mmCIF file of C-alpha atoms in Angstrom:
data_model
loop_
_atom_site.group_PDB
_atom_site.id
_atom_site.type_symbol
_atom_site.label_atom_id
_atom_site.label_comp_id
_atom_site.label_asym_id
_atom_site.label_seq_id
_atom_site.Cartn_x
_atom_site.Cartn_y
_atom_site.Cartn_z
ATOM 1 C CA MET A 15 21.271 11.582 -9.929
ATOM 2 C CA ILE A 16 17.624 12.612 -10.283
ATOM 3 C CA LYS A 17 16.001 12.921 -13.454
ATOM 4 C CA ASN A 18 12.776 14.509 -14.509
ATOM 5 C CA ILE A 19 9.986 13.489 -16.572
ATOM 6 C CA ASN A 20 7.587 16.271 -18.112
ATOM 7 C CA VAL A 21 3.916 15.286 -18.174
ATOM 8 C CA LYS A 22 1.695 17.345 -19.979
ATOM 9 C CA THR A 23 -1.963 16.504 -19.100
ATOM 10 C CA GLY A 24 -5.318 17.230 -20.988
ATOM 11 C CA SER A 25 -8.039 16.707 -18.816
ATOM 12 C CA ARG A 26 -8.942 17.058 -15.053
ATOM 13 C CA ILE A 27 -8.620 13.696 -14.367
ATOM 14 C CA GLU A 28 -6.159 11.636 -16.443
ATOM 15 C CA PHE A 29 -3.957 8.619 -15.876
ATOM 16 C CA VAL A 30 -0.812 8.867 -18.262
ATOM 17 C CA ASN A 31 1.395 5.776 -18.658
ATOM 18 C CA ILE A 32 5.092 6.848 -17.868
ATOM 19 C CA THR A 33 6.436 3.319 -18.267
ATOM 20 C CA SER A 34 8.612 3.981 -21.596
ATOM 21 C CA ASP A 35 9.731 7.415 -20.070
ATOM 22 C CA LEU A 36 10.947 5.510 -16.930
ATOM 23 C CA GLN A 37 12.355 2.463 -18.576
ATOM 24 C CA LYS A 38 14.532 5.106 -21.190
ATOM 25 C CA ILE A 39 15.913 6.802 -17.822
ATOM 26 C CA VAL A 40 16.922 3.435 -16.227
ATOM 27 C CA SER A 41 18.725 2.470 -19.604
ATOM 28 C CA GLU A 42 20.493 5.611 -19.847
ATOM 29 C CA SER A 43 21.451 5.683 -16.345
ATOM 30 C CA GLY A 44 23.399 2.215 -17.081
ATOM 31 C CA VAL A 45 22.212 0.802 -14.097
ATOM 32 C CA ARG A 46 22.088 -3.069 -14.398
ATOM 33 C CA ASN A 47 20.389 -4.179 -10.932
ATOM 34 C CA GLY A 48 18.878 -1.938 -8.623
ATOM 35 C CA VAL A 49 15.799 0.306 -7.453
ATOM 36 C CA CYS A 50 14.144 3.003 -9.623
ATOM 37 C CA HIS A 51 12.306 5.245 -7.185
ATOM 38 C CA VAL A 52 9.456 7.283 -8.507
ATOM 39 C CA TYR A 53 8.310 10.827 -6.842
ATOM 40 C CA ILE A 54 5.941 13.089 -8.018
ATOM 41 C CA PRO A 55 6.344 16.284 -6.005
ATOM 42 C CA HIS A 56 2.494 17.617 -6.513
ATOM 43 C CA THR A 57 -0.391 17.610 -4.106
ATOM 44 C CA THR A 58 -3.114 16.947 -6.527
ATOM 45 C CA ALA A 59 -1.296 13.973 -8.565
ATOM 46 C CA GLY A 60 0.200 10.670 -7.765
ATOM 47 C CA VAL A 61 1.425 7.579 -9.040
ATOM 48 C CA THR A 62 -0.159 4.027 -9.731
ATOM 49 C CA ILE A 63 1.158 0.764 -10.912
ATOM 50 C CA ASN A 64 -1.899 -1.116 -12.627
ATOM 51 C CA GLU A 65 -2.781 -2.767 -16.043
ATOM 52 C CA GLY A 66 -1.523 -0.945 -19.163
ATOM 53 C CA ALA A 67 -3.142 -3.293 -21.791
ATOM 54 C CA ASP A 68 -6.655 -2.385 -21.428
ATOM 55 C CA PRO A 69 -7.436 1.215 -21.109
ATOM 56 C CA SER A 70 -10.706 0.633 -19.386
ATOM 57 C CA VAL A 71 -9.509 -0.526 -16.161
ATOM 58 C CA VAL A 72 -7.717 2.901 -15.964
ATOM 59 C CA GLU A 73 -11.399 3.836 -16.662
ATOM 60 C CA ASP A 74 -12.917 2.163 -14.130
ATOM 61 C CA ILE A 75 -10.128 3.228 -11.450
ATOM 62 C CA VAL A 76 -10.954 6.900 -12.221
ATOM 63 C CA SER A 77 -14.640 6.688 -12.176
ATOM 64 C CA THR A 78 -14.614 4.767 -8.829
ATOM 65 C CA LEU A 79 -12.454 7.362 -7.294
ATOM 66 C CA ASN A 80 -14.553 9.802 -8.794
ATOM 67 C CA LYS A 81 -17.527 8.155 -6.953
ATOM 68 C CA GLN A 82 -16.081 7.732 -3.602
ATOM 69 C CA VAL A 83 -14.502 11.079 -3.585
ATOM 70 C CA PRO A 84 -16.727 13.642 -5.528
ATOM 71 C CA HIS A 85 -15.509 16.675 -7.086
ATOM 72 C CA ILE A 86 -17.815 18.810 -5.361
ATOM 73 C CA SER A 87 -19.132 17.759 -1.442
ATOM 74 C CA GLY A 88 -18.856 20.378 0.996
ATOM 75 C CA TYR A 89 -15.284 20.701 1.522
ATOM 76 C CA LEU A 90 -13.556 23.426 3.554
ATOM 77 C CA HIS A 91 -10.667 24.056 1.149
ATOM 78 C CA ALA A 92 -11.616 27.057 -0.939
ATOM 79 C CA GLU A 93 -10.067 26.069 -4.086
ATOM 80 C CA GLY A 94 -12.266 23.485 -5.576
ATOM 81 C CA ASN A 95 -9.994 21.213 -6.027
ATOM 82 C CA SER A 96 -10.024 19.224 -2.549
ATOM 83 C CA ASP A 97 -11.032 16.043 -4.275
ATOM 84 C CA ALA A 98 -7.655 16.030 -6.029
ATOM 85 C CA HIS A 99 -5.962 16.389 -2.781
ATOM 86 C CA ILE A 100 -7.902 13.525 -1.213
ATOM 87 C CA LYS A 101 -7.419 11.299 -4.272
ATOM 88 C CA THR A 102 -3.548 11.920 -4.335
ATOM 89 C CA SER A 103 -3.326 10.461 -0.541
ATOM 90 C CA LEU A 104 -5.356 7.344 -1.531
ATOM 91 C CA VAL A 105 -3.230 6.338 -4.424
ATOM 92 C CA GLY A 106 0.133 7.916 -3.018
ATOM 93 C CA SER A 107 2.962 9.833 -4.135
ATOM 94 C CA SER A 108 5.937 7.133 -4.531
ATOM 95 C CA GLU A 109 6.502 3.837 -5.905
ATOM 96 C CA SER A 110 9.821 1.658 -5.774
ATOM 97 C CA ILE A 111 10.310 -0.761 -8.998
ATOM 98 C CA PHE A 112 13.284 -3.097 -9.042
ATOM 99 C CA ILE A 113 15.647 -3.059 -11.884
ATOM 100 C CA GLY A 114 17.337 -6.507 -13.104
ATOM 101 C CA GLY A 115 19.618 -6.647 -16.279
ATOM 102 C CA GLY A 116 18.791 -3.006 -17.123
ATOM 103 C CA LYS A 117 14.692 -3.462 -17.260
ATOM 104 C CA LEU A 118 12.197 -2.516 -14.986
ATOM 105 C CA LEU A 119 11.060 -5.782 -13.344
ATOM 106 C CA LEU A 120 7.450 -4.824 -13.947
ATOM 107 C CA GLY A 121 4.835 -7.715 -14.039
ATOM 108 C CA THR A 122 3.498 -8.714 -17.519
ATOM 109 C CA TRP A 123 0.546 -6.578 -17.596
ATOM 110 C CA GLN A 124 1.668 -3.764 -14.728
ATOM 111 C CA ALA A 125 2.351 -0.170 -16.126
ATOM 112 C CA VAL A 126 3.291 2.782 -14.326
ATOM 113 C CA PHE A 127 0.670 5.745 -14.383
ATOM 114 C CA PHE A 128 0.969 9.447 -13.627
ATOM 115 C CA CYS A 129 -2.441 10.158 -12.159
ATOM 116 C CA GLU A 130 -3.631 13.691 -12.845
ATOM 117 C CA PHE A 131 -6.555 14.720 -10.715
ATOM 118 C CA ASP A 132 -6.510 18.560 -11.273
ATOM 119 C CA GLY A 133 -5.659 19.178 -14.528
ATOM 120 C CA ALA A 134 -5.024 20.086 -17.455
ATOM 121 C CA ARG A 135 -1.691 21.077 -16.191
ATOM 122 C CA ASN A 136 2.259 20.644 -17.180
ATOM 123 C CA ARG A 137 3.552 18.467 -14.529
ATOM 124 C CA THR A 138 6.942 16.956 -13.253
ATOM 125 C CA VAL A 139 7.912 13.108 -12.029
ATOM 126 C CA MET A 140 11.169 12.627 -10.262
ATOM 127 C CA VAL A 141 12.983 9.700 -10.951
ATOM 128 C CA LYS A 142 16.315 8.127 -9.060
ATOM 129 C CA VAL A 143 18.321 5.360 -10.027
ATOM 130 C CA MET A 144 19.952 3.343 -7.507
ATOM 131 C CA GLY A 145 22.099 0.833 -8.354
ATOM 132 C CA ASP A 146 23.062 -2.403 -5.928
ATOM 133 C CA MET B 26 21.407 4.393 11.040
ATOM 134 C CA ILE B 27 17.842 4.793 11.768
ATOM 135 C CA LYS B 28 16.349 8.004 13.647
ATOM 136 C CA ASN B 29 13.198 8.209 15.360
ATOM 137 C CA ILE B 30 10.761 11.187 15.775
ATOM 138 C CA ASN B 31 8.658 11.079 18.721
ATOM 139 C CA VAL B 32 5.051 12.422 17.973
ATOM 140 C CA LYS B 33 2.571 13.296 20.577
ATOM 141 C CA THR B 34 -0.774 13.600 18.987
ATOM 142 C CA GLY B 35 -3.951 14.970 21.258
ATOM 143 C CA SER B 36 -6.967 13.706 19.012
ATOM 144 C CA ARG B 37 -8.326 10.638 18.013
ATOM 145 C CA ILE B 38 -7.704 11.421 14.622
ATOM 146 C CA GLU B 39 -5.142 14.190 13.719
ATOM 147 C CA PHE B 40 -2.461 15.029 10.765
ATOM 148 C CA VAL B 41 0.930 16.043 12.310
ATOM 149 C CA ASN B 42 3.078 18.184 9.893
ATOM 150 C CA ILE B 43 6.508 16.371 10.373
ATOM 151 C CA THR B 44 8.438 18.327 7.659
ATOM 152 C CA SER B 45 10.892 19.920 9.625
ATOM 153 C CA ASP B 46 11.370 16.892 11.951
ATOM 154 C CA LEU B 47 12.513 15.070 8.773
ATOM 155 C CA GLN B 48 14.596 17.961 7.474
ATOM 156 C CA LYS B 49 16.826 18.238 10.762
ATOM 157 C CA ILE B 50 17.443 14.379 10.540
ATOM 158 C CA VAL B 51 18.290 14.813 6.833
ATOM 159 C CA SER B 52 20.662 18.048 7.710
ATOM 160 C CA GLU B 53 22.370 16.232 10.656
ATOM 161 C CA SER B 54 22.794 12.719 8.519
ATOM 162 C CA GLY B 55 25.552 15.087 6.000
ATOM 163 C CA VAL B 56 23.674 13.158 3.174
ATOM 164 C CA ARG B 57 23.828 15.391 0.313
ATOM 165 C CA ASN B 58 21.883 13.203 -2.567
ATOM 166 C CA GLY B 59 20.116 10.065 -1.524
ATOM 167 C CA VAL B 60 16.933 8.730 -0.441
ATOM 168 C CA CYS B 61 14.719 9.785 3.092
ATOM 169 C CA HIS B 62 12.749 6.482 3.788
ATOM 170 C CA VAL B 63 9.616 7.241 6.529
ATOM 171 C CA TYR B 64 8.219 4.168 8.381
ATOM 172 C CA ILE B 65 5.497 4.000 10.866
ATOM 173 C CA PRO B 66 5.734 1.126 12.843
ATOM 174 C CA HIS B 67 2.191 1.376 13.944
ATOM 175 C CA THR B 68 -1.295 -0.047 12.778
ATOM 176 C CA THR B 69 -3.260 2.407 13.367
ATOM 177 C CA ALA B 70 -1.184 5.377 12.169
ATOM 178 C CA GLY B 71 0.075 5.857 8.471
ATOM 179 C CA VAL B 72 2.009 8.627 6.649
ATOM 180 C CA THR B 73 0.782 10.842 3.975
ATOM 181 C CA ILE B 74 2.238 13.620 1.833
ATOM 182 C CA ASN B 75 0.038 16.422 0.961
ATOM 183 C CA GLU B 76 -0.736 20.485 0.861
ATOM 184 C CA GLY B 77 1.209 21.978 4.031
ATOM 185 C CA ALA B 78 -0.141 25.627 3.349
ATOM 186 C CA ASP B 79 -3.870 25.469 4.204
ATOM 187 C CA PRO B 80 -4.811 23.478 6.869
ATOM 188 C CA SER B 81 -8.331 22.739 5.662
ATOM 189 C CA VAL B 82 -6.906 20.573 2.717
ATOM 190 C CA VAL B 83 -5.864 17.976 5.737
ATOM 191 C CA GLU B 84 -9.600 18.615 7.594
ATOM 192 C CA ASP B 85 -11.283 17.893 3.999
ATOM 193 C CA ILE B 86 -8.991 14.487 3.679
ATOM 194 C CA VAL B 87 -9.618 13.561 7.468
ATOM 195 C CA SER B 88 -13.402 14.351 6.941
ATOM 196 C CA THR B 89 -13.837 12.146 3.466
ATOM 197 C CA LEU B 90 -11.836 9.284 5.235
ATOM 198 C CA ASN B 91 -14.425 9.657 8.179
ATOM 199 C CA LYS B 92 -17.113 9.412 5.405
ATOM 200 C CA GLN B 93 -16.100 6.539 3.638
ATOM 201 C CA VAL B 94 -14.945 4.286 6.649
ATOM 202 C CA PRO B 95 -16.733 5.408 10.042
ATOM 203 C CA HIS B 96 -15.477 5.195 13.238
ATOM 204 C CA ILE B 97 -18.839 2.535 14.258
ATOM 205 C CA SER B 98 -19.986 -0.002 11.418
ATOM 206 C CA GLY B 99 -20.565 -3.189 12.682
ATOM 207 C CA TYR B 100 -16.831 -4.147 12.469
ATOM 208 C CA LEU B 101 -15.662 -7.867 14.027
ATOM 209 C CA HIS B 102 -12.519 -6.670 15.304
ATOM 210 C CA ALA B 103 -13.852 -5.826 19.119
ATOM 211 C CA GLU B 104 -11.460 -3.065 20.315
ATOM 212 C CA GLY B 105 -13.606 -0.126 18.638
ATOM 213 C CA ASN B 106 -10.763 1.037 16.168
ATOM 214 C CA SER B 107 -11.003 -1.259 12.905
ATOM 215 C CA ASP B 108 -11.830 2.239 11.176
ATOM 216 C CA ALA B 109 -8.372 3.291 12.513
ATOM 217 C CA HIS B 110 -6.501 -0.119 10.825
ATOM 218 C CA ILE B 111 -8.158 0.269 7.790
ATOM 219 C CA LYS B 112 -7.360 4.070 7.177
ATOM 220 C CA THR B 113 -3.812 3.186 7.976
ATOM 221 C CA SER B 114 -3.975 0.600 4.877
ATOM 222 C CA LEU B 115 -5.268 3.268 2.829
ATOM 223 C CA VAL B 116 -3.026 5.930 3.349
ATOM 224 C CA GLY B 117 0.126 3.520 3.583
ATOM 225 C CA SER B 118 2.985 3.293 6.333
ATOM 226 C CA SER B 119 5.861 4.231 4.390
ATOM 227 C CA GLU B 120 7.004 6.922 1.837
ATOM 228 C CA SER B 121 10.556 7.540 0.232
ATOM 229 C CA ILE B 122 11.564 11.209 -0.440
ATOM 230 C CA PHE B 123 14.478 12.365 -2.544
ATOM 231 C CA ILE B 124 17.621 14.245 -1.331
ATOM 232 C CA GLY B 125 19.299 16.838 -3.361
ATOM 233 C CA GLY B 126 21.982 19.336 -2.127
ATOM 234 C CA GLY B 127 21.372 18.082 1.792
ATOM 235 C CA LYS B 128 17.534 19.377 1.388
ATOM 236 C CA LEU B 129 14.116 16.838 1.317
ATOM 237 C CA LEU B 130 13.160 17.643 -2.494
ATOM 238 C CA LEU B 131 9.430 18.139 -1.942
ATOM 239 C CA GLY B 132 7.237 20.166 -3.949
ATOM 240 C CA THR B 133 6.376 23.573 -3.635
ATOM 241 C CA TRP B 134 3.216 22.817 -1.564
ATOM 242 C CA GLN B 135 4.022 19.403 -0.041
ATOM 243 C CA ALA B 136 4.446 18.562 3.645
ATOM 244 C CA VAL B 137 5.036 15.182 5.266
ATOM 245 C CA PHE B 138 2.160 14.383 7.315
ATOM 246 C CA PHE B 139 1.910 11.688 10.089
ATOM 247 C CA CYS B 140 -1.544 10.332 10.222
ATOM 248 C CA GLU B 141 -3.013 9.627 13.590
ATOM 249 C CA PHE B 142 -6.159 7.323 13.424
ATOM 250 C CA ASP B 143 -6.523 6.100 17.016
ATOM 251 C CA GLY B 144 -5.017 8.747 19.537
ATOM 252 C CA ALA B 145 -4.731 10.653 21.378
ATOM 253 C CA ARG B 146 -1.060 8.838 21.863
ATOM 254 C CA ASN B 147 2.345 8.749 21.644
ATOM 255 C CA ARG B 148 3.792 7.779 18.393
ATOM 256 C CA THR B 149 6.888 6.890 16.796
ATOM 257 C CA VAL B 150 8.193 8.012 13.125
ATOM 258 C CA MET B 151 11.192 5.932 11.858
ATOM 259 C CA VAL B 152 13.577 7.604 9.545
ATOM 260 C CA LYS B 153 16.269 6.121 7.373
ATOM 261 C CA VAL B 154 18.447 8.492 5.105
ATOM 262 C CA MET B 155 20.553 6.836 2.360
ATOM 263 C CA GLY B 156 23.387 8.288 0.629
ATOM 264 C CA ASP B 157 23.849 7.646 -3.149
ATOM 265 C CA MET C 13 20.113 -9.826 -5.599
ATOM 266 C CA ILE C 14 16.008 -10.341 -5.647
ATOM 267 C CA LYS C 15 14.480 -13.208 -3.999
ATOM 268 C CA ASN C 16 10.791 -14.635 -4.761
ATOM 269 C CA ILE C 17 8.167 -15.674 -2.322
ATOM 270 C CA ASN C 18 5.494 -17.630 -3.972
ATOM 271 C CA VAL C 19 1.973 -17.215 -2.487
ATOM 272 C CA LYS C 20 -0.890 -20.018 -3.426
ATOM 273 C CA THR C 21 -4.222 -18.417 -2.346
ATOM 274 C CA GLY C 22 -7.400 -20.271 -1.851
ATOM 275 C CA SER C 23 -10.288 -17.472 -2.187
ATOM 276 C CA ARG C 24 -10.986 -14.569 -4.442
ATOM 277 C CA ILE C 25 -10.208 -12.195 -1.603
ATOM 278 C CA GLU C 26 -7.507 -13.000 0.878
ATOM 279 C CA PHE C 27 -4.512 -11.389 2.894
ATOM 280 C CA VAL C 28 -2.030 -13.724 3.512
ATOM 281 C CA ASN C 29 0.664 -13.081 6.252
ATOM 282 C CA ILE C 30 4.100 -13.048 4.461
ATOM 283 C CA THR C 31 6.013 -11.356 7.624
ATOM 284 C CA SER C 32 8.004 -15.080 8.292
ATOM 285 C CA ASP C 33 9.072 -15.403 4.613
ATOM 286 C CA LEU C 34 10.431 -11.747 4.276
ATOM 287 C CA GLN C 35 12.212 -12.314 7.450
ATOM 288 C CA LYS C 36 13.818 -15.717 6.270
ATOM 289 C CA ILE C 37 15.090 -13.974 3.502
ATOM 290 C CA VAL C 38 16.565 -11.071 5.153
ATOM 291 C CA SER C 39 18.356 -13.545 7.651
ATOM 292 C CA GLU C 40 19.763 -15.609 4.466
ATOM 293 C CA SER C 41 20.633 -12.498 2.861
ATOM 294 C CA GLY C 42 23.245 -11.723 5.763
ATOM 295 C CA VAL C 43 22.286 -7.902 5.664
ATOM 296 C CA ARG C 44 22.428 -6.597 9.350
ATOM 297 C CA ASN C 45 21.284 -3.121 8.641
ATOM 298 C CA GLY C 46 19.263 -1.719 5.697
ATOM 299 C CA VAL C 47 16.126 -1.478 3.770
ATOM 300 C CA CYS C 48 13.837 -4.269 2.661
ATOM 301 C CA HIS C 49 11.650 -3.699 -0.485
ATOM 302 C CA VAL C 50 8.505 -5.654 -1.168
ATOM 303 C CA TYR C 51 7.146 -5.559 -4.492
ATOM 304 C CA ILE C 52 3.891 -6.962 -6.161
ATOM 305 C CA PRO C 53 4.234 -7.812 -9.824
ATOM 306 C CA HIS C 54 0.560 -8.200 -10.036
ATOM 307 C CA THR C 55 -2.205 -5.900 -11.079
ATOM 308 C CA THR C 56 -4.845 -7.617 -9.088
ATOM 309 C CA ALA C 57 -2.754 -8.189 -5.820
ATOM 310 C CA GLY C 58 -1.385 -5.726 -3.644
ATOM 311 C CA VAL C 59 0.735 -5.504 -0.325
ATOM 312 C CA THR C 60 -0.202 -3.815 3.041
ATOM 313 C CA ILE C 61 1.015 -3.832 6.159
ATOM 314 C CA ASN C 62 -1.280 -3.814 9.046
ATOM 315 C CA GLU C 63 -2.174 -6.044 12.477
ATOM 316 C CA GLY C 64 -1.227 -9.718 12.555
ATOM 317 C CA ALA C 65 -2.384 -10.640 15.960
ATOM 318 C CA ASP C 66 -6.271 -10.616 15.390
ATOM 319 C CA PRO C 67 -7.302 -11.926 12.138
ATOM 320 C CA SER C 68 -10.596 -9.975 12.563
ATOM 321 C CA VAL C 69 -8.790 -6.908 11.784
ATOM 322 C CA VAL C 70 -8.216 -8.075 8.236
ATOM 323 C CA GLU C 71 -11.390 -9.258 7.972
ATOM 324 C CA ASP C 72 -12.885 -5.710 8.709
ATOM 325 C CA ILE C 73 -10.356 -4.290 6.261
ATOM 326 C CA VAL C 74 -11.429 -6.994 3.533
ATOM 327 C CA SER C 75 -15.049 -6.143 4.023
ATOM 328 C CA THR C 76 -14.697 -2.412 4.080
ATOM 329 C CA LEU C 77 -13.028 -2.579 0.802
ATOM 330 C CA ASN C 78 -15.732 -4.848 -0.988
ATOM 331 C CA LYS C 79 -18.505 -2.153 0.530
ATOM 332 C CA GLN C 80 -16.169 0.782 -1.330
ATOM 333 C CA VAL C 81 -15.484 -1.053 -4.396
ATOM 334 C CA PRO C 82 -18.204 -3.846 -5.016
ATOM 335 C CA HIS C 83 -17.424 -7.006 -7.260
ATOM 336 C CA ILE C 84 -20.197 -6.048 -9.514
ATOM 337 C CA SER C 85 -20.952 -2.252 -10.462
ATOM 338 C CA GLY C 86 -21.225 -1.507 -14.102
ATOM 339 C CA TYR C 87 -17.374 -1.307 -15.068
ATOM 340 C CA LEU C 88 -15.939 -1.027 -18.298
ATOM 341 C CA HIS C 89 -13.393 -3.343 -18.117
ATOM 342 C CA ALA C 90 -14.921 -6.882 -19.444
ATOM 343 C CA GLU C 91 -12.920 -9.537 -17.354
ATOM 344 C CA GLY C 92 -15.061 -9.032 -14.084
ATOM 345 C CA ASN C 93 -12.045 -8.153 -11.965
ATOM 346 C CA SER C 94 -12.192 -4.189 -12.070
ATOM 347 C CA ASP C 95 -12.644 -4.241 -8.436
ATOM 348 C CA ALA C 96 -9.534 -6.036 -8.005
ATOM 349 C CA HIS C 97 -7.517 -3.597 -10.040
ATOM 350 C CA ILE C 98 -9.155 -0.647 -8.153
ATOM 351 C CA LYS C 99 -8.582 -1.977 -4.912
ATOM 352 C CA THR C 100 -5.224 -2.933 -5.673
ATOM 353 C CA SER C 101 -4.233 0.847 -6.556
ATOM 354 C CA LEU C 102 -5.947 1.783 -2.965
ATOM 355 C CA VAL C 103 -3.592 -0.742 -0.993
ATOM 356 C CA GLY C 104 -0.481 -0.161 -3.184
ATOM 357 C CA SER C 105 2.213 -2.541 -4.853
ATOM 358 C CA SER C 106 5.433 -1.812 -2.869
ATOM 359 C CA GLU C 107 6.420 -1.154 0.964
ATOM 360 C CA SER C 108 9.727 -0.545 2.380
ATOM 361 C CA ILE C 109 10.799 -1.989 5.917
ATOM 362 C CA PHE C 110 13.897 -1.195 7.555
ATOM 363 C CA ILE C 111 16.377 -3.697 8.839
ATOM 364 C CA GLY C 112 18.094 -3.426 11.910
ATOM 365 C CA GLY C 113 20.373 -6.451 13.803
ATOM 366 C CA GLY C 114 19.344 -8.358 10.907
ATOM 367 C CA LYS C 115 15.786 -8.297 11.554
ATOM 368 C CA LEU C 116 12.878 -6.434 10.084
ATOM 369 C CA LEU C 117 12.002 -3.824 12.303
ATOM 370 C CA LEU C 118 8.617 -4.130 12.293
ATOM 371 C CA GLY C 119 6.328 -2.370 15.300
ATOM 372 C CA THR C 120 4.848 -4.614 18.052
ATOM 373 C CA TRP C 121 1.748 -5.260 15.989
ATOM 374 C CA GLN C 122 2.342 -5.074 12.547
ATOM 375 C CA ALA C 123 2.681 -8.178 9.983
ATOM 376 C CA VAL C 124 3.248 -7.742 6.169
ATOM 377 C CA PHE C 125 0.037 -8.811 3.973
ATOM 378 C CA PHE C 126 0.070 -10.172 0.436
ATOM 379 C CA CYS C 127 -3.513 -8.824 -0.792
ATOM 380 C CA GLU C 128 -4.914 -11.318 -3.189
ATOM 381 C CA PHE C 129 -7.675 -9.627 -4.733
ATOM 382 C CA ASP C 130 -8.920 -11.895 -7.475
ATOM 383 C CA GLY C 131 -8.076 -15.603 -6.430
ATOM 384 C CA ALA C 132 -7.578 -18.355 -6.179
ATOM 385 C CA ARG C 133 -4.452 -18.202 -7.852
ATOM 386 C CA ASN C 134 -0.642 -18.976 -7.703
ATOM 387 C CA ARG C 135 1.557 -15.290 -7.302
ATOM 388 C CA THR C 136 4.673 -14.199 -6.747
ATOM 389 C CA VAL C 137 6.102 -11.463 -4.369
ATOM 390 C CA MET C 138 9.375 -10.150 -5.307
ATOM 391 C CA VAL C 139 11.764 -8.906 -2.235
ATOM 392 C CA LYS C 140 15.085 -6.952 -2.450
ATOM 393 C CA VAL C 141 17.421 -6.446 0.596
ATOM 394 C CA MET C 142 19.575 -3.706 0.403
ATOM 395 C CA GLY C 143 22.358 -3.053 3.090
ATOM 396 C CA ASP C 144 23.432 0.462 4.126
#
């Protein structure tokens, strides 16, 4: 079974912490041990796992991606969002997180972030919980 | 069961759309709901999911990767393909895509691309379809 | 069932080949065919698959990441390890490798590397073997 998380982003580039939404889906699934697969069905948004405690970490990731892949830079694709496509391929479209005792087995400082690169928009995160 | 897709690339750097090959394997597996794991068993080629409609998107990804990781740049590895190894680690070697109703549940604009970084060559994509 | 690999790194940035540890876990699991999921529960360390034969390949990956994401560069996060967080999101936190006949089905030149970006430290790699 696949569950969707709806994410409403407010800026062109924005990382949204979806950890509690994922944990809710895992809890409701009743699965105690398995894998939680997260998939982003967009080409200008991705997913990454990184520190959730200090928001400046995510700001540093965003500003470095913007420096490496500028918004405007003589791209061929005419929609003005080539940087968003490129950033998506750098962070990736899927993650797989282990489940133990009904909980996502994230590290102490880890959170799961939806990475908006071409907002603001209404977006979808697809989640599949598979038991052992 | 694992199925292989054979990809024959024609240039040093080239993204090949393998979406229809993947869908064919999913359809032939008979699996209605599950996960399609894609794995690239090479160290100078990877896999990414991005826009398949406008080919200029993929050209922008390639040209940006080439700018960030130049072909020649004082690398230690003596085979002249260090950039290809580095690009592979940036895009990654595996992806996991959901299956629902016998179809790959890709987003509207998404396609799966084999990323050749050191062609032209004959390459292999490994595919494993797992039902729920 | 989840197994942990303990990795003791000796430098700030260091790629550790964990392929034989993974193969040992796969062998002990008794699983002949399936998927081996690898997950890094840290926010300043990741995982990548690349060439294991010539150690200069990994050195080139490290030096290029250091050029793209310098250790010191006016970051907001005050702990002096923002570059390590950013590098982690670039290489990623998880990989999924196929198992056939009780063996990890890696390509000829592939090895799995734990990527330390903020060592030296004691680290953990989480491994989950799932049979077909």
